[in-house]
Coordinates of C-alpha atoms in Angstrom, one line a residue:
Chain V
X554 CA -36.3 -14.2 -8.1
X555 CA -33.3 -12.4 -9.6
X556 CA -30.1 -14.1 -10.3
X557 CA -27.5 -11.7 -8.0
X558 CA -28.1 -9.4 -5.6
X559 CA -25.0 -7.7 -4.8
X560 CA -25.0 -5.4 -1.6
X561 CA -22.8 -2.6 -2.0
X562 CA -22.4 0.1 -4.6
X563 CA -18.9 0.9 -4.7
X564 CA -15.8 -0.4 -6.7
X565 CA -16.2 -4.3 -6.1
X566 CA -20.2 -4.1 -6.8
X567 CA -20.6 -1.6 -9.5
X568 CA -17.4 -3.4 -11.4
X569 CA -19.3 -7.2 -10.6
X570 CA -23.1 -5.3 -11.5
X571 CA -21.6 -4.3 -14.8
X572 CA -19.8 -7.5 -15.6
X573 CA -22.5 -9.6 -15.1
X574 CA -25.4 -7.2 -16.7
X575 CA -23.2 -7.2 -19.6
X576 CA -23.4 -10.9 -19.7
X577 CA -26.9 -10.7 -19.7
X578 CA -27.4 -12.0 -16.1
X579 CA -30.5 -10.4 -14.0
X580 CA -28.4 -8.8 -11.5
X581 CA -29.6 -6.1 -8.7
X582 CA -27.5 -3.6 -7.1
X583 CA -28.0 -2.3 -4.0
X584 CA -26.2 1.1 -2.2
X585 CA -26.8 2.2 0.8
X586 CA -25.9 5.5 -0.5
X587 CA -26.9 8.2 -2.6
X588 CA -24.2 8.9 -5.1
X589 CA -21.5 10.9 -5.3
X590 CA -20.6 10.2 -1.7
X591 CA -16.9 10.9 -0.3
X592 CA -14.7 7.9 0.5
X593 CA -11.2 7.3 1.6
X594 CA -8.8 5.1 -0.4
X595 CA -8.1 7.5 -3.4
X596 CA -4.8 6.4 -5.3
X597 CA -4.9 2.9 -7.6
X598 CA -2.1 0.7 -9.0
X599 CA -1.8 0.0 -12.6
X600 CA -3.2 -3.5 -11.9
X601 CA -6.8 -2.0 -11.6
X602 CA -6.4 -0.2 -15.1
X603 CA -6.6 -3.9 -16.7
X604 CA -10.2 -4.1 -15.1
X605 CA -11.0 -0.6 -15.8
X606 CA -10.7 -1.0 -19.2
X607 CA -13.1 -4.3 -19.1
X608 CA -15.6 -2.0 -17.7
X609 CA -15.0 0.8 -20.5
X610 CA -13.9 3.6 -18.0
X611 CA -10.6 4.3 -18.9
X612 CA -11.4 6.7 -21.5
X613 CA -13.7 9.1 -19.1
X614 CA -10.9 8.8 -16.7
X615 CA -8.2 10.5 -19.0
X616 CA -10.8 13.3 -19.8
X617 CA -12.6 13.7 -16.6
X618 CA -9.1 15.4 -15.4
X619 CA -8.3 12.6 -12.6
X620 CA -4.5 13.1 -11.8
X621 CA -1.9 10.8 -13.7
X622 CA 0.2 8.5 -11.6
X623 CA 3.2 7.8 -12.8
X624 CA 5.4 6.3 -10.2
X625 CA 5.8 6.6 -6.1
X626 CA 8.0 8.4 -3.9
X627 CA 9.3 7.1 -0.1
X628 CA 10.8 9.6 2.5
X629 CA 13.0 8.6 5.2
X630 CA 12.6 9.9 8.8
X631 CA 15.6 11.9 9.0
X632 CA 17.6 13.8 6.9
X633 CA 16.5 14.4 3.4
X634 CA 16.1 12.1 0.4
X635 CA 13.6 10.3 -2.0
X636 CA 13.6 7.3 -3.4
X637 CA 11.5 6.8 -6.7
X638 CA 10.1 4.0 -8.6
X639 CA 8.4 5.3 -12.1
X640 CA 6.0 2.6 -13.3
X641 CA 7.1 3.0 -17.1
X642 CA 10.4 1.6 -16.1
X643 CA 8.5 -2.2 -16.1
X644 CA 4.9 -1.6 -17.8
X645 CA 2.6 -4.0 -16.4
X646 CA 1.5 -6.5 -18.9
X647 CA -1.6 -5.8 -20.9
X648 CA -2.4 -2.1 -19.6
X649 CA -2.4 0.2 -22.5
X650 CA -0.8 3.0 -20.3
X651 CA 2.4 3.4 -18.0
X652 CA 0.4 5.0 -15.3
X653 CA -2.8 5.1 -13.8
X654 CA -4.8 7.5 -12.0
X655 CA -5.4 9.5 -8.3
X656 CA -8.9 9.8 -8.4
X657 CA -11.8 11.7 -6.5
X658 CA -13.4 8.8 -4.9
X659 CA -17.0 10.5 -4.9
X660 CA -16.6 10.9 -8.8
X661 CA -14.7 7.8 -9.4
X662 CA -17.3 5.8 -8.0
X663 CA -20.1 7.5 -8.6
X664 CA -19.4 6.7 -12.6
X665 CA -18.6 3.2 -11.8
X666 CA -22.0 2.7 -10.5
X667 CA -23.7 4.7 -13.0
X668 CA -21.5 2.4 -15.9
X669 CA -23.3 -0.7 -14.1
X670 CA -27.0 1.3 -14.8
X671 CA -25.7 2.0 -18.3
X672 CA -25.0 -1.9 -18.7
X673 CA -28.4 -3.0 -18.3
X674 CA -27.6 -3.7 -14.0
X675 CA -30.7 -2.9 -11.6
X676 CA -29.2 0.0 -9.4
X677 CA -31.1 1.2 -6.1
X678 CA -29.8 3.7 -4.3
X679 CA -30.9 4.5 -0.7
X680 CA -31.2 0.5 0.0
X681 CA -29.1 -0.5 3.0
X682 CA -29.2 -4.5 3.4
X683 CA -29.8 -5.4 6.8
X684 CA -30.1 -9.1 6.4
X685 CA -29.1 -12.1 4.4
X686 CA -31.0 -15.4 4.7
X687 CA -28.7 -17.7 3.5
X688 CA -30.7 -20.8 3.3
X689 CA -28.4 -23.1 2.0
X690 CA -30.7 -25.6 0.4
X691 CA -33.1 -22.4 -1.2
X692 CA -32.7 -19.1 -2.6
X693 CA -31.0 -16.6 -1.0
X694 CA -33.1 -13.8 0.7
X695 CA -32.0 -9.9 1.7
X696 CA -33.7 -7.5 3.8
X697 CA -33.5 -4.0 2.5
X698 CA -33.9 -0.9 4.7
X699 CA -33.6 2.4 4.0
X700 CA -35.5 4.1 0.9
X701 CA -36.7 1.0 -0.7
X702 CA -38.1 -1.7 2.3
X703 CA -38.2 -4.6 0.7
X704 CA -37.4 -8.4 0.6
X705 CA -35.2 -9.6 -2.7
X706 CA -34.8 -13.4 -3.5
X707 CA -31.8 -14.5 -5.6
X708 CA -29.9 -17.5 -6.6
X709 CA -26.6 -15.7 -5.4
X710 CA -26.1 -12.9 -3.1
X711 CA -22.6 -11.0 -3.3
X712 CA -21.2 -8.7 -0.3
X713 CA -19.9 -6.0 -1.6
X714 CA -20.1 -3.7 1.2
X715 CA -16.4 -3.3 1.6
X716 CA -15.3 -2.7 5.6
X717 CA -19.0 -2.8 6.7
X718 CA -18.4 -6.3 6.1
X719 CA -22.6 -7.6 6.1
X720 CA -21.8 -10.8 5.5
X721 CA -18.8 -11.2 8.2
X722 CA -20.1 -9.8 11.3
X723 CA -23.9 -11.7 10.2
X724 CA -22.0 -15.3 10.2
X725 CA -18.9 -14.2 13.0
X726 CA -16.2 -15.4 10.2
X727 CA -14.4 -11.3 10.6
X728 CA -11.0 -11.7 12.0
X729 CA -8.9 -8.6 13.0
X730 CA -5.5 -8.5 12.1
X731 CA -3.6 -9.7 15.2
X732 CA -0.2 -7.7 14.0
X733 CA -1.8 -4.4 12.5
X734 CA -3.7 -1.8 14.5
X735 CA -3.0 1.4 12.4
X736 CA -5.0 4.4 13.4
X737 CA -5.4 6.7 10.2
X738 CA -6.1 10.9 10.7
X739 CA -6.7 12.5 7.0
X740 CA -8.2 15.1 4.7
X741 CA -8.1 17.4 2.0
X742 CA -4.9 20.4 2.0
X743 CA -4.4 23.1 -0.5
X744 CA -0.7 24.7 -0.9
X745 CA 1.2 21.2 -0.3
X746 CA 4.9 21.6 -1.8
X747 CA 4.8 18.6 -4.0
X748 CA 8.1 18.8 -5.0
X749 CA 9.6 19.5 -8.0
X750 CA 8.9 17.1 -12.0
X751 CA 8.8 14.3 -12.5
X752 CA 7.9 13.3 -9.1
X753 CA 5.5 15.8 -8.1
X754 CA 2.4 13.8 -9.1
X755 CA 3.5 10.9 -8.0
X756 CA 2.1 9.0 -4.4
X757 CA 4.6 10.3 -1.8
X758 CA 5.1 7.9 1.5
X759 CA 6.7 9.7 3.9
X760 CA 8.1 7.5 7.0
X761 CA 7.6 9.2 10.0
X762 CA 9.4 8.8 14.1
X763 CA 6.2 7.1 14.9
X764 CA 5.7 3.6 15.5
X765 CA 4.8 2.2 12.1
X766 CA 3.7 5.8 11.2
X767 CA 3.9 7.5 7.8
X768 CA 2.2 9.9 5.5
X769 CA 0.8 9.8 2.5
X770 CA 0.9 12.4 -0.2
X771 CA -1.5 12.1 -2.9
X772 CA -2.8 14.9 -5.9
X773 CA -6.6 14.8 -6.5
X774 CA -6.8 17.9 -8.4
X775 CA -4.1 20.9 -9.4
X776 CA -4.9 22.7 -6.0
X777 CA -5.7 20.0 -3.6
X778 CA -4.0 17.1 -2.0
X779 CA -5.2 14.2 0.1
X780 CA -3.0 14.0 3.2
X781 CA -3.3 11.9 5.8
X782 CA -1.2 10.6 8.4
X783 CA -0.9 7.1 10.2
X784 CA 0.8 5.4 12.6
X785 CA 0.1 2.3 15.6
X786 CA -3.1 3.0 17.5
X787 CA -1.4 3.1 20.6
X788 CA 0.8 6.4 19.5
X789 CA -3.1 8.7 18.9
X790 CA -3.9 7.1 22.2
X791 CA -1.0 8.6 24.3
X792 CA -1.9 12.3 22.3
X793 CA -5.3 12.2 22.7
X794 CA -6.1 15.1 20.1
X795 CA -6.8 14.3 17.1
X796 CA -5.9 17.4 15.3
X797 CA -2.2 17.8 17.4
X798 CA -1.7 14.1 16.2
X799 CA -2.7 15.1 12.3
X800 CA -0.6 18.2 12.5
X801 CA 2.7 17.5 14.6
X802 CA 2.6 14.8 12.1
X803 CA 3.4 16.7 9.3
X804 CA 5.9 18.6 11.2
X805 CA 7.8 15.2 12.0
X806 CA 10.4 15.1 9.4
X807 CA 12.3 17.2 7.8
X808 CA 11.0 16.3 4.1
X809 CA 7.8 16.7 5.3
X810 CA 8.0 20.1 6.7
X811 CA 9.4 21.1 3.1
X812 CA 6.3 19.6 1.7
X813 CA 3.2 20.5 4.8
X814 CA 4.3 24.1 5.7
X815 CA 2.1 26.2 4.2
X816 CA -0.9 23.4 4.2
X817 CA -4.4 24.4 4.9
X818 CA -7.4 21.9 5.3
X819 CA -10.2 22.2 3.5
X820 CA -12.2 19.4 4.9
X821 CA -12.7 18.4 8.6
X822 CA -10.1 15.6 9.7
X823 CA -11.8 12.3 9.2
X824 CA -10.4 8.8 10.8
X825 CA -10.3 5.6 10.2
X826 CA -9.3 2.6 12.8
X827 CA -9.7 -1.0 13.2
X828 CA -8.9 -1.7 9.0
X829 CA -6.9 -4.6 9.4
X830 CA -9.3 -7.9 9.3
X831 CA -9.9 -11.1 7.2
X832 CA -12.6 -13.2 6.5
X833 CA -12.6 -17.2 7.5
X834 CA -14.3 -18.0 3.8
X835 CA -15.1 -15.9 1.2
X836 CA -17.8 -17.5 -0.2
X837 CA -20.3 -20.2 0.6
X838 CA -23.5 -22.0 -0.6
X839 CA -25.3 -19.2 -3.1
X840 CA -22.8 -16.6 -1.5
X841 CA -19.7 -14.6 -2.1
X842 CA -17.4 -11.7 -0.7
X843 CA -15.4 -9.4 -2.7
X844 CA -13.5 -6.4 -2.2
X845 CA -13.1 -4.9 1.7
X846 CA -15.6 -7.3 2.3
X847 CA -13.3 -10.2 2.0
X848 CA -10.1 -8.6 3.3
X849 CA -9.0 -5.4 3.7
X850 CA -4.7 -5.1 5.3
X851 CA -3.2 -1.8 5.0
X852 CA -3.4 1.4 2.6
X853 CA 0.4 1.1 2.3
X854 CA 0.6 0.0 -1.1
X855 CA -2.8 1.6 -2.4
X856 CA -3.9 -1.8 -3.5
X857 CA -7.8 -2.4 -1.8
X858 CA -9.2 -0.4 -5.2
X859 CA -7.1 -2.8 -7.5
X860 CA -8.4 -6.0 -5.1
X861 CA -11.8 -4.7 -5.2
X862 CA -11.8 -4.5 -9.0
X863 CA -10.1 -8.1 -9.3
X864 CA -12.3 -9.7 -6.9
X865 CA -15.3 -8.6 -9.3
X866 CA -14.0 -9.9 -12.2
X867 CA -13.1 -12.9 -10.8
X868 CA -16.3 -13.4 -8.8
X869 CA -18.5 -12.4 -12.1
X870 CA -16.5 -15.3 -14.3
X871 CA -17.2 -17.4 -11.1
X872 CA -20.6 -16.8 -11.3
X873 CA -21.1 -17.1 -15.0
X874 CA -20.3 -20.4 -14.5
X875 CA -21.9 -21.6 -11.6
X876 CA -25.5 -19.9 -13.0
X877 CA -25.1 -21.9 -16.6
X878 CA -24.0 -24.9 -14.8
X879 CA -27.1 -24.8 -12.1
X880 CA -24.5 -25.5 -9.4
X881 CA -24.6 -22.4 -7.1
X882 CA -23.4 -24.2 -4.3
X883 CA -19.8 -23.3 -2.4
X884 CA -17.9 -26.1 -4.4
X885 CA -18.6 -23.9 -7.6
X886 CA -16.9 -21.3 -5.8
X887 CA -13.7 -22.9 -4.4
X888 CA -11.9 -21.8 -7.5
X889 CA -12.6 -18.0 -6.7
X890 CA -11.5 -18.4 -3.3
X891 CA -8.3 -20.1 -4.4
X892 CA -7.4 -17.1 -7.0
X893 CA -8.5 -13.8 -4.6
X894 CA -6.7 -15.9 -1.2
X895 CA -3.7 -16.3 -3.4
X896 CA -3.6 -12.4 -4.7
X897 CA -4.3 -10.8 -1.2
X898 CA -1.6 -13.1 0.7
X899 CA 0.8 -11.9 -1.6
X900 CA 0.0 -8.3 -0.9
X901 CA -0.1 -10.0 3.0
X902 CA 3.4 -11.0 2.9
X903 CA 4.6 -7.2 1.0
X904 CA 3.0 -5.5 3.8
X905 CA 4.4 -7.8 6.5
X906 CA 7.8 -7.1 5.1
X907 CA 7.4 -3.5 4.3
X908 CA 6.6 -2.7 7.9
X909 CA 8.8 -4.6 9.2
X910 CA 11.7 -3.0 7.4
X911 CA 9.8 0.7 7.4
X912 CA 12.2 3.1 6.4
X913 CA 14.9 0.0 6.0
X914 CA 12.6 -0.4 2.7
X915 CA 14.1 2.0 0.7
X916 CA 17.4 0.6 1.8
X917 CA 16.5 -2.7 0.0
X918 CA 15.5 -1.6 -3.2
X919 CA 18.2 0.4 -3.7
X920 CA 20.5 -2.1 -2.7
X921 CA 18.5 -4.7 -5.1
X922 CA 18.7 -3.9 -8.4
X923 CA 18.4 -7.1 -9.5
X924 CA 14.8 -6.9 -7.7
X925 CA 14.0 -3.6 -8.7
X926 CA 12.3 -5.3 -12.0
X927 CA 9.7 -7.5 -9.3
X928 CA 9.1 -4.9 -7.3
X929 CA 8.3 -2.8 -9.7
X930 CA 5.7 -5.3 -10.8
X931 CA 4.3 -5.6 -7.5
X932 CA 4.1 -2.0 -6.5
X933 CA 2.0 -2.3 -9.5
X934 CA -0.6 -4.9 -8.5
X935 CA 0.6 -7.9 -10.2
X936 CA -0.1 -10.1 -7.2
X937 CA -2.8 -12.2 -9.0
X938 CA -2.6 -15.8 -10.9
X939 CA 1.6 -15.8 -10.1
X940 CA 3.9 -18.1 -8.0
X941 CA 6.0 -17.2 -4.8
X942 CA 8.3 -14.1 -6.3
X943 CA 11.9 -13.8 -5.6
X944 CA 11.8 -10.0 -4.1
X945 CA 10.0 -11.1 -1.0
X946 CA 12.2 -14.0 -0.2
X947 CA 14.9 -11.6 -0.2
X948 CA 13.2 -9.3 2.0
X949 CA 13.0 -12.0 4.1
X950 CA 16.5 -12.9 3.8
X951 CA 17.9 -9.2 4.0
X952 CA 15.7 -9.4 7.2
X953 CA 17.0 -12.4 8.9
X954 CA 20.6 -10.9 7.9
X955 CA 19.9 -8.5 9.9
X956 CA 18.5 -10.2 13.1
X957 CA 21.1 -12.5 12.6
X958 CA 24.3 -10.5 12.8
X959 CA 25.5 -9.8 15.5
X960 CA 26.3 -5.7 15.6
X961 CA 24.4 -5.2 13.0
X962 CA 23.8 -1.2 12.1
X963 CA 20.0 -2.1 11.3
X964 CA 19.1 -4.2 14.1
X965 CA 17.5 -1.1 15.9
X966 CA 15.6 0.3 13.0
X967 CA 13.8 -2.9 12.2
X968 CA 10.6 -3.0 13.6
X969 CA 8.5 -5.5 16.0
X970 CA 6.3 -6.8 13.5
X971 CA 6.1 -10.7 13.3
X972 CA 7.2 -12.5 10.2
X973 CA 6.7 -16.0 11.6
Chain U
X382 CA 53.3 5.0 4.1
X383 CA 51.8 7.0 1.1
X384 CA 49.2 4.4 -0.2
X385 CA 47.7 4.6 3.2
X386 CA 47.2 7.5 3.9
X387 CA 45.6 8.0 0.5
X388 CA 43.4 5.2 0.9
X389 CA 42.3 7.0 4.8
X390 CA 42.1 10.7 3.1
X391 CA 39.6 9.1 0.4
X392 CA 37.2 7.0 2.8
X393 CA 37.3 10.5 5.0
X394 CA 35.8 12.1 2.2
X395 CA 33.4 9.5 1.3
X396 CA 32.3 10.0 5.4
X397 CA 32.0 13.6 5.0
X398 CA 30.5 13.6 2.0
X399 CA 27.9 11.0 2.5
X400 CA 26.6 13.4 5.7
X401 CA 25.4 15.8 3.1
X402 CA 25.8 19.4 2.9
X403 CA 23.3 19.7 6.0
X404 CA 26.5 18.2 8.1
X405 CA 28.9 21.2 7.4
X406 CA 31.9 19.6 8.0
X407 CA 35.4 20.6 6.5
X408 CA 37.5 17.6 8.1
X409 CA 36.4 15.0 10.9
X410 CA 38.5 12.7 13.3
X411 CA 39.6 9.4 12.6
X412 CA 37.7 8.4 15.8
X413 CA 35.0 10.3 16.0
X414 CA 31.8 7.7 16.1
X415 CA 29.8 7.9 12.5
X416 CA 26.3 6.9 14.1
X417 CA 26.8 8.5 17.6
X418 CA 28.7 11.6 17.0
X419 CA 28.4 12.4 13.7
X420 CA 24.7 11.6 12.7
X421 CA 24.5 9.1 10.3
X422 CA 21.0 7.5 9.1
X423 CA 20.0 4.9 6.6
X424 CA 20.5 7.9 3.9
X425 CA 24.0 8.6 4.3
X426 CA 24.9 5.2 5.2
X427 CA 23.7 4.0 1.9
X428 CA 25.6 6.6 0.3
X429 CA 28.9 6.1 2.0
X430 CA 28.5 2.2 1.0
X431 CA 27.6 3.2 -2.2
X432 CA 30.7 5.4 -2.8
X433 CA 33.1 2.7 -0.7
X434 CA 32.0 0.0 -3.2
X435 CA 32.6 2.8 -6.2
X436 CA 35.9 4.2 -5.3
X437 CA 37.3 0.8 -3.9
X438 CA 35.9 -1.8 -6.0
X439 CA 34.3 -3.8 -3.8
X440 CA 31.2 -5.2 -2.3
X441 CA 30.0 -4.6 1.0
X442 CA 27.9 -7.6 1.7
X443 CA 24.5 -7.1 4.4
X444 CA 26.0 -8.7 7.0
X445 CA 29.1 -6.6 6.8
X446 CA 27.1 -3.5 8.0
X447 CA 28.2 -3.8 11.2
X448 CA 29.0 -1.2 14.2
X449 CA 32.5 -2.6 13.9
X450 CA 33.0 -1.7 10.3
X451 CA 31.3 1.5 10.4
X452 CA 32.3 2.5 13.7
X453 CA 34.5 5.7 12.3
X454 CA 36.8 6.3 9.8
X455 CA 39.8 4.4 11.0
X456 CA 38.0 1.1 11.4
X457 CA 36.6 2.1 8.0
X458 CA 39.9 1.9 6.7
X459 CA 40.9 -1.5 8.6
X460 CA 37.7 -3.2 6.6
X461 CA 38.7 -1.6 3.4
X462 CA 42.3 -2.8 3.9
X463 CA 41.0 -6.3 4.7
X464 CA 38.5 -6.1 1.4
X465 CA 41.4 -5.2 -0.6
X466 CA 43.9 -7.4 0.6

């Protein structure tokens, strides 16, 4: 019987695999996957450069040639503007670096899980889990498919498999987002118009006519740029092609047309719907979720990578002490569920607001200065192990303003999304 | 009355320049609707508050962003007055 299994080879489990092999603990990682294998989700935060450097990465990702990112862009609708925060103007605590990193998801996490291998973590490729017997009272059992058919036992079993969510659908705990149903067209361009220093690197949002839509903007490498475009399901439904919705999309706004004339594809269009969800626990007796698999919102604020990375390291200090103490059951765990709720309602609550205000946003934080300093911070990731923060109270205030007032110029632009 | 119309020929220029080059406009009417008629959006709202509050030294609070503030240029001037007053 090993100690963990975790199911899922991707940032979560190969961060938790190398934390805990590098604590010496008999851990087993399992991916579906043969790596490198594409995935969406390919800007971080500087939040996730604190765990990155825990796992001894950081250095590989200056030299591989991953893109720097140094601060984010928004685009209004109409007319033509951008509104910038740079990440240097509030470093977060304890990164070494005022920026972090647009990365290649195929090579970003096929190094990650390779780093786990290097630190002494049992990494099988090709081994989808089927099946968890949980058996509260025993070890925990999983089913593997795939290349390697097998049965595992271990003391703790960690789902890892990000918006497959095992663990979820098995037990029936997965709850879709009643308020977002984003539907997400995207791909690879060549000959996007960045714009011009210092913001051409950065991650451009551009807000778009569409209900809740926008576009992101992100450099993988000097030639190509991951584009893609989203808005409310129901707007893809009334246009029924996929690739009229993707391009008309970056025809929508004057900014964008600057920056998406002269784009070209590289890739086919890929999609992605029904992203929005939460778990009812995230962890149990011998069991525990991190990353997607626990909760996955909106790409808005490029956070999932950051969460995914946070989640392991708090999971793998979780465990540490739940294996030395012989207490694997879900009390030892309450602690870890406390400290990942806390850090993903935050980012919750920003999203909530942010869509409600859409293109209102960049109103706000010009307006704010006196915020600019928290927002900054939380553009950045630092949502975890903090108290209720100032600059989303007065979102929610600037919101109920507006409501509020009768005549109000902003009433209009404001959006349906509920804020309770 | 010379302070007046001083005060008016400033907050038209704010207007007009707030619109942005893309707006092409040498003068505009006193009346003419700033949303409806002339095109403004969040952008150029936030830079005509932002050059009200610069040339006139004042603050224009959220929930004075109303339709009857920034209706045109002459009700414009009415708030302006009433700020300064």
């Amino acid at each position: 019987m090993h100690d963990v299994i975790i199911a899922g080879g991707g940032p979560a489990g190969s961060a938790l695999g190398s934390l805990l092999a590098s604590a010496g603990v008999d851990v087993v990682l399992l991916e579906k996957e043969h790596h490198p294998r594409e995935h969406v989700g390919e800007s971080l935060v500087t939040s996730a450069n604190l765990v990155l450097g825990e796992l001894g990465v950081l250095d590989w990702m200056e030299e591989v040639g991953f893109v720097k990112k140094s601060g984010a862009s928004w685009h209004p609708p109409s007319g033509s503007a951008e509104i910038s925060l740079n990440f240097a103007e509030l470093p977060l605590p304890g990164s070494d670096r005022p920026y972090t990193f647009h990365v290649d998801r195929a090579k970003f996490d096929h190094h990650l899980i390779n780093r786990a291998a290097e630190l002494g973590c049992d990494v099988r490729e090709g081994a989808r889990v089927r099946h968890v017997d949980l058996n509260p009272s025993g070890a925990r059992e999983v089913h593997v498919n795939g290349d390697q058919k097998s049965k595992l036992r271990a003391r703790v079993v960690v789902d890892a498999t990000g918006r497959g969510t095992l663990l979820g659908n098995q037990l029936g705990i997965k709850r879709h987002d009643p308020l977002f149903d984003q539907f997400a067209a995207y791909t690879w361009c060549e000959n996007v118009n960045r714009g011009p220093d210092p913001t051409s690197d950065y991650i451009h949002i551009y807000f778009t006519p569409l209900t809740r839509g926008w576009v992101w903007q992100i450099p993988i490498t000097d030639s190509i740029t991951s584009v893609g475009v989203v808005a409310d399901k129901s707007t893809y439904r009334e246009y029924g092609d996929l690739s009229s919705w993707f391009w008309d999309g970056l025809r929508s706004t004057p900014d964008l047309r600057t920056a998406m004339h002269e784009a070209k594809a590289v890739r086919p269009l890929l999609t992605e719907r029904d992203y929005s969800y939460s778990l009812d626990r995230f962890s149990g007796d011998g069991w525990l979720l991190v990353g997607d698999a626990a909760r996955f919102v909106d790409p808005i604020f490029s956070s999932g990578v950051s969460v995914a990375l946070h989640s392991a390291k708090f999971a793998a200090e979780s465990i540490l002490l739940s294996l030395e103490q012989g207490d694997v059951s879900h009390r030892a765990y309450a602690a870890y569920e406390d400290r990942l709720r806390q850090g993903v309602d935050i980012w919750y609550d920003f999203i909530r607001l942010y869509y409600k205000l859409m293109n209102l946003f960049t109103y706000f934080v010009l307006r704010r200065p006196e915020h600019r300093v928290q927002l900054v911070r939380l553009l950045q990731g630092d949502v975890f192990d903090r108290s209720e923060l100032d600059v989303l109270k007065a979102m929610r205030a600037f919101v109920r303003t507006v409501e509020q007032t009768p005549g109000h110029v902003w009433q209009s632009a404001l959006t349906d999304m509920p804020l309770d | 009355m010379r302070g007046t119309d001083d005060r008016r020929a400033q907050i038209r220029a704010l207007v007009i320049d707030s619109l942005g080059p893309e707006s092409d406009l040498p003068t505009i009417d006193d009346d003419a609707a700033l949303f409806d008629d002339l095109g403004m959006d969040s952008a150029s709202l936030l830079r005509l508050v932002t050059g009200l509050e610069a040339a006139f030294q004042i603050q224009v609070e959220d929930d004075e962003l109303r339709h009857d503030v920034f209706q045109n240029v002459s009700s414009l001037d009415d708030f302006v007055q009433r700020k300064l007053g």
